[in-house]
Amino acid sequence: MKTADRMQGVHRSYIREILKVTARPEIISFAGGLPHPDSFPADRVAAAAAKVFAEDGASALQYSTTEGYAPLRKWIADRYARQGLTVSPDDILITTGSQQALDMAGRALLNRCDAVAIERPGYLGAIQCFSMYGADFKPVNLLATGVDTDMLDDVLERTGAKVFYAVPNFQNPSGISYDASTRHRVAELMARHECMLVEDNPYGELRFLGEDVPPVRCHMQTPSILLGSFSKMVAPGMRLGWIYAPDGFMDSLVRAKQASDLHTATLTQSILYRYLVDNDVDAHIASIRDRYKRHRDIMVASIRDHFPEEVATTEPEGGMFLWCTLPDSVSAEEVFKEAIRNNVAFVPGKPFYVDGTDNTFRLNFSNASPEKIEEGIARLGKCLRHCLS
């Protein structure tokens, strides 16, 4: 049977396929974008679940509204207020993970062949999602301070891109964050070129160095979309994210979601909300930050000890990833094969580009233990020296 044309340009998730290869226990994996399991508040979520069933079990097991559980939406809106954003709960749509939020945005915004500006390298999940709707990607380089705004200006001028998709905080895959001036400039360019910003912020709560910087949305004079997720601040298995959308756009998102799953699980939303209000969430997030800073510092130090000096790496101030760039003549795919033979894994950078670049790779520092980080980077350093020799 021939599948729909839209499926022809959509590939299986490269990272999910790599995770199959790295499932062997002897492999030290820096491949998946996985939070550390010790950070999951399992006992407190269990207590929240028990309380929900005891006090409101029938309602939690019933159908609900497409927009999501009203108290949870208010909690999100109140948290945005701490960042300087005035948000109504009516502007929030709860989604089944932030990947569904991307899908809803793509479904509601994009026609086939619409130009979409995207960071280079860009988030693989967004590339996969927007490919489903026939996006014509226009890559824009990342600098140490964020997106290259001069290049973004030129791309928007030449292509009339309808959407700019960006991850300004601890970007996946690079770990780069936009500085304040870059955020201001992006907001100006969105207004000048009448381009819709889709700002994805799954890692914003995970800053462990430097000062917090408000979302680009705080500087916007024109409508934009802001995505968020509970996967990194609580647990990914709950599959809960959200969209903060401008006036006049929510109806399109609601209709798009109703065509997909009617509403996100009422039970999960109720349990999460109970956990959030019964616990000190900020203290929990602070403990995650402390853990990830230790892991990041160990990985950065180990890289300095073991990687050839020809390999450049980012040193992020938060999030879960850092990014490595090889000499132009060296293929990350070939390094990956050598690494697997030596029982260490990472994600080659090629799938994060829409132009086939093959000399970069991503390392995750949040999931492995400090001991495995040190051993894995030492193994990887040997592989790199072999491949560069």
Coordinates of C-alpha atoms in Angstrom, one line a residue:
M1 CA 0.0 0.0 0.0
K2 CA 1.3 3.4 -0.9
T3 CA 1.4 5.9 1.9
A4 CA 0.5 9.6 1.8
D5 CA 2.9 11.8 -0.1
R6 CA 3.5 13.8 3.1
M7 CA 5.3 10.8 4.6
Q8 CA 7.9 10.5 1.9
G9 CA 10.1 13.3 3.3
V10 CA 9.7 12.3 6.9
H11 CA 12.3 10.0 8.5
R12 CA 12.2 8.0 11.6
S13 CA 13.7 9.7 14.6
Y14 CA 17.5 9.2 14.2
I15 CA 18.0 9.4 18.0
R16 CA 15.4 6.8 18.7
E17 CA 17.1 4.4 16.3
I18 CA 20.5 5.1 17.9
L19 CA 19.1 4.3 21.3
K20 CA 18.3 0.8 20.1
V21 CA 22.0 0.4 19.3
T22 CA 23.1 1.8 22.6
A23 CA 20.8 -0.4 24.7
R24 CA 23.6 -2.9 25.5
P25 CA 24.7 -2.5 29.1
E26 CA 28.4 -2.4 28.3
I27 CA 27.9 0.8 26.2
I28 CA 28.3 4.2 28.0
S29 CA 25.8 6.4 26.2
F30 CA 25.8 10.1 25.8
A31 CA 23.3 9.8 23.0
G32 CA 19.8 10.2 24.4
G33 CA 18.4 13.5 25.7
L34 CA 17.5 11.8 28.9
P35 CA 17.1 13.5 32.4
H36 CA 18.7 11.6 35.2
P37 CA 16.3 9.1 36.7
D38 CA 17.4 10.0 40.3
S39 CA 15.9 13.5 39.7
F40 CA 12.4 12.1 39.3
P41 CA 10.2 12.8 42.4
A42 CA 8.6 9.3 42.2
D43 CA 7.5 9.1 45.8
R44 CA 5.9 12.6 45.8
V45 CA 4.2 12.0 42.5
A46 CA 2.8 8.7 44.0
A47 CA 1.5 10.7 47.0
A48 CA -0.1 13.2 44.6
A49 CA -1.8 10.4 42.7
A50 CA -3.1 8.8 45.8
K51 CA -4.5 12.2 46.9
V52 CA -6.2 12.7 43.5
F53 CA -7.9 9.3 43.6
A54 CA -9.0 9.8 47.2
E55 CA -10.4 13.3 46.7
D56 CA -11.5 13.5 43.1
G57 CA -11.0 10.2 41.4
A58 CA -14.1 10.1 39.3
S59 CA -13.5 13.6 37.8
A60 CA -9.8 12.7 37.1
L61 CA -11.0 9.6 35.1
Q62 CA -13.5 11.5 33.0
Y63 CA -13.3 13.2 29.7
S64 CA -12.2 16.9 29.9
T65 CA -11.8 20.0 27.9
T66 CA -9.4 20.2 24.9
E67 CA -7.7 23.2 26.4
G68 CA -6.6 21.3 29.5
Y69 CA -7.1 21.2 33.2
A70 CA -7.9 24.7 34.3
P71 CA -5.9 24.8 37.6
L72 CA -2.8 23.5 35.8
R73 CA -3.2 26.2 33.1
K74 CA -3.5 28.9 35.8
W75 CA -0.3 27.5 37.5
I76 CA 1.6 27.9 34.2
A77 CA 0.2 31.4 33.7
D78 CA 1.2 32.4 37.2
R79 CA 4.8 31.1 36.7
Y80 CA 5.1 33.1 33.5
A81 CA 4.2 36.2 35.6
R82 CA 7.5 35.7 37.5
Q83 CA 9.3 36.1 34.2
G84 CA 7.6 39.4 33.4
L85 CA 4.9 38.0 31.1
T86 CA 1.2 38.8 31.6
V87 CA -0.5 35.6 30.6
S88 CA -4.1 34.5 30.9
P89 CA -4.9 30.8 31.5
D90 CA -7.1 31.1 28.4
D91 CA -3.9 31.6 26.4
I92 CA -2.5 28.2 27.5
L93 CA -3.2 24.9 25.8
I94 CA -2.0 21.7 27.5
T95 CA -0.4 19.2 25.1
T96 CA 0.7 15.6 25.3
G97 CA 4.4 16.5 25.5
S98 CA 6.1 19.4 23.8
Q99 CA 6.5 17.3 20.6
Q100 CA 2.7 17.5 20.2
A101 CA 2.9 21.2 20.8
L102 CA 5.2 21.4 17.8
D103 CA 2.8 19.4 15.8
M104 CA -0.1 21.6 16.7
A105 CA 1.9 24.7 15.8
G106 CA 3.0 23.2 12.4
R107 CA -0.5 21.9 11.7
A108 CA -2.1 25.3 12.4
L109 CA 0.6 27.5 10.8
L110 CA 2.1 25.8 7.8
N111 CA 1.1 25.1 4.2
R112 CA 3.2 22.9 2.0
C113 CA 6.4 24.7 0.8
D114 CA 6.0 27.5 3.3
A115 CA 9.5 28.8 4.2
V116 CA 10.5 28.1 7.8
A117 CA 13.7 29.7 9.2
I118 CA 15.4 27.3 11.6
E119 CA 18.7 27.4 13.6
R120 CA 21.7 25.6 12.2
P121 CA 22.1 23.1 13.8
G122 CA 18.4 22.8 14.7
Y123 CA 16.3 20.6 16.9
L124 CA 15.8 17.3 15.2
G125 CA 12.2 16.9 16.6
A126 CA 11.1 20.2 15.0
I127 CA 12.8 19.2 11.7
Q128 CA 10.9 15.9 11.7
C129 CA 7.6 17.5 12.7
F130 CA 7.6 20.4 10.3
S131 CA 8.8 18.1 7.5
M132 CA 5.4 16.4 7.8
Y133 CA 3.7 19.7 6.7
G134 CA 6.1 20.2 3.8
A135 CA 8.2 23.0 5.3
D136 CA 10.9 24.6 3.1
F137 CA 13.7 25.0 5.7
K138 CA 15.9 28.0 5.6
P139 CA 18.8 27.4 8.0
V140 CA 20.4 30.3 10.0
N141 CA 23.8 29.8 11.7
L142 CA 24.3 29.8 15.4
L143 CA 27.0 31.9 17.0
A144 CA 28.3 31.7 20.6
T145 CA 25.7 34.5 21.5
G146 CA 22.8 32.9 19.8
V147 CA 21.4 33.0 16.3
D148 CA 23.3 35.1 13.7
T149 CA 20.8 38.0 13.5
D150 CA 22.4 39.5 10.4
M151 CA 22.0 36.2 8.6
L152 CA 18.5 35.9 10.0
D153 CA 17.6 39.3 8.7
D154 CA 18.9 38.4 5.2
V155 CA 17.1 35.0 5.2
L156 CA 13.8 36.6 6.2
E157 CA 14.3 39.3 3.6
R158 CA 15.1 36.9 0.8
T159 CA 12.7 34.1 1.5
G160 CA 9.7 35.8 3.3
A161 CA 9.8 33.0 5.8
K162 CA 6.5 32.6 7.6
V163 CA 7.9 31.1 10.8
F164 CA 11.2 31.2 12.7
Y165 CA 11.6 28.2 15.1
A166 CA 14.1 28.8 17.8
V167 CA 15.3 27.3 21.1
P168 CA 16.9 30.3 22.8
N169 CA 17.8 28.6 26.1
F170 CA 20.5 25.9 26.1
Q171 CA 19.6 24.9 22.6
N172 CA 19.2 21.3 21.6
P173 CA 21.7 20.2 20.2
S174 CA 24.3 22.9 20.7
G175 CA 23.8 24.0 24.3
I176 CA 24.0 27.6 23.1
S177 CA 21.9 30.3 24.7
Y178 CA 20.8 33.7 23.2
D179 CA 22.2 36.7 25.0
A180 CA 20.0 39.7 25.8
S181 CA 20.9 41.7 22.8
T182 CA 20.3 38.8 20.5
R183 CA 16.8 38.3 22.0
H184 CA 16.0 42.0 21.5
R185 CA 17.2 41.9 17.9
V186 CA 15.2 38.7 17.1
A187 CA 12.0 40.4 18.4
E188 CA 12.7 43.4 16.2
L189 CA 13.3 41.2 13.1
M190 CA 10.1 39.3 13.7
A191 CA 8.1 42.6 13.7
R192 CA 9.9 44.0 10.7
H193 CA 9.5 40.9 8.5
E194 CA 6.0 39.9 9.9
C195 CA 7.4 36.5 10.8
M196 CA 5.9 34.3 13.5
L197 CA 8.3 33.3 16.2
V198 CA 7.8 29.7 17.6
E199 CA 10.0 29.9 20.7
D200 CA 10.6 26.5 22.3
N201 CA 11.7 26.5 25.9
P202 CA 12.0 23.0 27.4
Y203 CA 15.3 23.7 29.2
G204 CA 14.8 27.3 30.5
E205 CA 14.4 26.1 34.1
L206 CA 17.8 24.3 34.0
R207 CA 20.2 27.2 34.2
F208 CA 23.1 26.5 36.6
L209 CA 25.6 29.3 35.5
G210 CA 25.1 32.9 34.7
E211 CA 22.0 35.1 35.0
D212 CA 18.5 34.2 33.9
V213 CA 17.4 36.0 30.7
P214 CA 13.7 36.6 30.0
P215 CA 12.1 34.8 27.0
V216 CA 12.2 36.5 23.6
R217 CA 8.4 36.7 24.0
C218 CA 9.0 39.4 26.7
H219 CA 10.4 41.7 23.9
M220 CA 7.9 40.9 21.2
Q221 CA 5.7 43.6 19.8
T222 CA 4.0 41.2 17.5
P223 CA 2.3 37.8 18.1
S224 CA 4.5 34.8 18.9
I225 CA 4.1 31.3 20.2
L226 CA 5.9 30.0 23.3
L227 CA 6.2 26.3 24.1
G228 CA 7.0 24.7 27.4
S229 CA 7.4 21.3 29.0
F230 CA 7.2 19.5 32.3
S231 CA 9.5 16.7 31.1
K232 CA 12.7 18.3 32.4
M233 CA 11.4 19.9 35.6
V234 CA 9.4 16.9 36.7
A235 CA 9.5 13.8 34.5
P236 CA 9.2 13.0 30.8
G237 CA 7.1 9.9 31.3
M238 CA 4.1 12.2 32.3
R239 CA 4.1 13.5 28.7
L240 CA 2.9 17.0 29.5
G241 CA 3.7 20.2 27.8
W242 CA 1.9 23.3 26.7
I243 CA 1.5 26.1 24.1
Y244 CA 1.2 29.8 25.1
A245 CA -0.4 31.3 22.0
P246 CA -1.5 34.8 21.0
D247 CA -5.0 36.1 20.8
G248 CA -6.9 34.8 17.8
F249 CA -4.7 31.8 17.4
M250 CA -5.9 29.5 20.1
D251 CA -9.0 28.5 18.3
S252 CA -6.9 27.0 15.4
L253 CA -4.8 25.1 17.9
V254 CA -7.8 23.7 19.7
R255 CA -9.3 22.5 16.5
A256 CA -6.0 21.0 15.5
K257 CA -5.7 19.2 18.8
Q258 CA -9.3 17.9 18.6
A259 CA -8.5 16.3 15.3
S260 CA -5.6 14.5 17.0
D261 CA -6.6 13.4 20.6
L262 CA -9.5 15.5 21.9
H263 CA -7.6 16.3 25.1
T264 CA -4.5 15.4 27.0
A265 CA -5.0 12.8 29.8
T266 CA -7.1 14.3 32.6
L267 CA -5.6 11.9 35.2
T268 CA -2.0 12.9 34.4
Q269 CA -2.8 16.6 34.5
S270 CA -4.6 16.2 37.8
I271 CA -1.7 14.3 39.4
L272 CA 0.8 16.7 38.1
Y273 CA -1.1 19.7 39.4
R274 CA -1.5 18.1 42.8
Y275 CA 2.3 17.4 42.9
L276 CA 3.1 21.0 41.9
V277 CA 0.9 22.7 44.6
D278 CA 1.8 20.2 47.4
N279 CA 5.6 20.5 47.0
D280 CA 8.4 23.0 46.7
V281 CA 9.0 22.8 43.0
D282 CA 11.7 25.5 43.0
A283 CA 13.7 23.4 45.5
H284 CA 13.3 20.4 43.3
I285 CA 14.4 22.2 40.3
A286 CA 17.4 23.6 42.2
S287 CA 18.5 20.1 43.0
I288 CA 18.3 19.2 39.3
R289 CA 20.4 22.2 38.5
D290 CA 23.0 21.2 41.1
R291 CA 23.2 17.7 39.7
Y292 CA 23.5 18.7 36.1
K293 CA 26.1 21.4 36.9
R294 CA 28.3 18.7 38.5
H295 CA 27.8 16.4 35.5
R296 CA 28.5 19.2 33.0
D297 CA 31.7 20.3 34.9
I298 CA 33.0 16.7 34.9
M299 CA 32.3 16.3 31.2
V300 CA 34.0 19.6 30.3
A301 CA 37.0 18.8 32.4
S302 CA 37.3 15.3 31.0
I303 CA 37.1 16.7 27.4
R304 CA 39.9 19.1 28.2
D305 CA 42.0 16.1 29.4
H306 CA 41.2 13.6 26.7
F307 CA 40.0 15.3 23.4
P308 CA 42.4 16.4 20.7
E309 CA 42.8 20.1 20.6
E310 CA 41.4 20.2 17.1
V311 CA 38.0 19.3 18.5
A312 CA 36.0 22.4 19.5
T313 CA 33.2 22.1 22.1
T314 CA 30.6 24.4 23.6
E315 CA 30.5 24.9 27.4
P316 CA 26.8 25.5 28.2
E317 CA 25.5 27.4 31.2
G318 CA 22.5 25.1 31.6
G319 CA 20.4 22.4 29.9
M320 CA 21.6 18.9 29.1
F321 CA 23.9 19.0 26.0
L322 CA 27.2 20.2 24.7
W323 CA 28.2 20.3 21.0
C324 CA 31.5 19.1 19.4
T325 CA 32.9 20.3 16.1
L326 CA 35.5 18.2 14.3
P327 CA 37.9 19.3 11.5
D328 CA 36.0 19.6 8.2
S329 CA 37.7 16.5 6.8
V330 CA 36.6 14.2 9.6
S331 CA 33.2 12.5 9.5
A332 CA 31.3 12.2 12.8
E333 CA 29.5 9.1 11.4
E334 CA 32.9 7.4 11.1
V335 CA 33.8 8.5 14.6
F336 CA 30.5 7.1 15.8
K337 CA 31.3 3.6 14.3
E338 CA 34.7 3.6 16.0
A339 CA 33.1 4.7 19.3
I340 CA 30.5 1.9 19.2
R341 CA 33.4 -0.6 18.8
N342 CA 34.8 0.9 22.0
N343 CA 31.5 0.8 23.8
V344 CA 30.7 4.5 24.0
A345 CA 28.0 6.4 22.1
F346 CA 26.9 9.9 21.1
V347 CA 24.6 11.4 18.4
P348 CA 26.3 12.4 15.1
G349 CA 25.3 15.9 14.1
K350 CA 24.1 15.2 10.6
P351 CA 20.4 14.8 11.4
F352 CA 20.4 18.2 13.1
Y353 CA 21.1 19.9 9.8
V354 CA 18.9 20.3 6.7
D355 CA 22.0 20.5 4.5
G356 CA 23.9 17.3 5.4
T357 CA 26.8 18.7 7.5
D358 CA 28.8 15.7 8.9
N359 CA 31.6 17.0 11.2
T360 CA 29.7 17.6 14.4
F361 CA 28.2 15.6 17.2
R362 CA 26.1 16.0 20.4
L363 CA 26.9 14.8 23.9
N364 CA 24.4 14.5 26.7
F365 CA 25.7 15.1 30.2
S366 CA 22.6 14.8 32.3
N367 CA 21.9 11.0 32.3
A368 CA 25.2 9.2 32.9
S369 CA 26.8 9.0 36.3
P370 CA 30.0 11.1 37.0
E371 CA 32.1 7.9 36.9
K372 CA 30.7 6.9 33.5
I373 CA 31.1 10.4 32.2
E374 CA 34.8 10.3 33.0
E375 CA 35.3 6.8 31.6
G376 CA 33.2 7.4 28.5
I377 CA 34.9 10.6 27.6
A378 CA 38.3 8.9 28.0
R379 CA 37.2 6.2 25.6
L380 CA 35.8 8.7 23.2
G381 CA 39.1 10.7 23.3
K382 CA 41.0 7.6 22.2
C383 CA 38.5 7.1 19.3
L384 CA 38.9 10.8 18.2
R385 CA 42.7 10.5 18.3
H386 CA 42.5 7.4 16.2
C387 CA 40.2 9.0 13.7
L388 CA 42.1 12.2 13.5
S389 CA 45.5 10.6 13.1

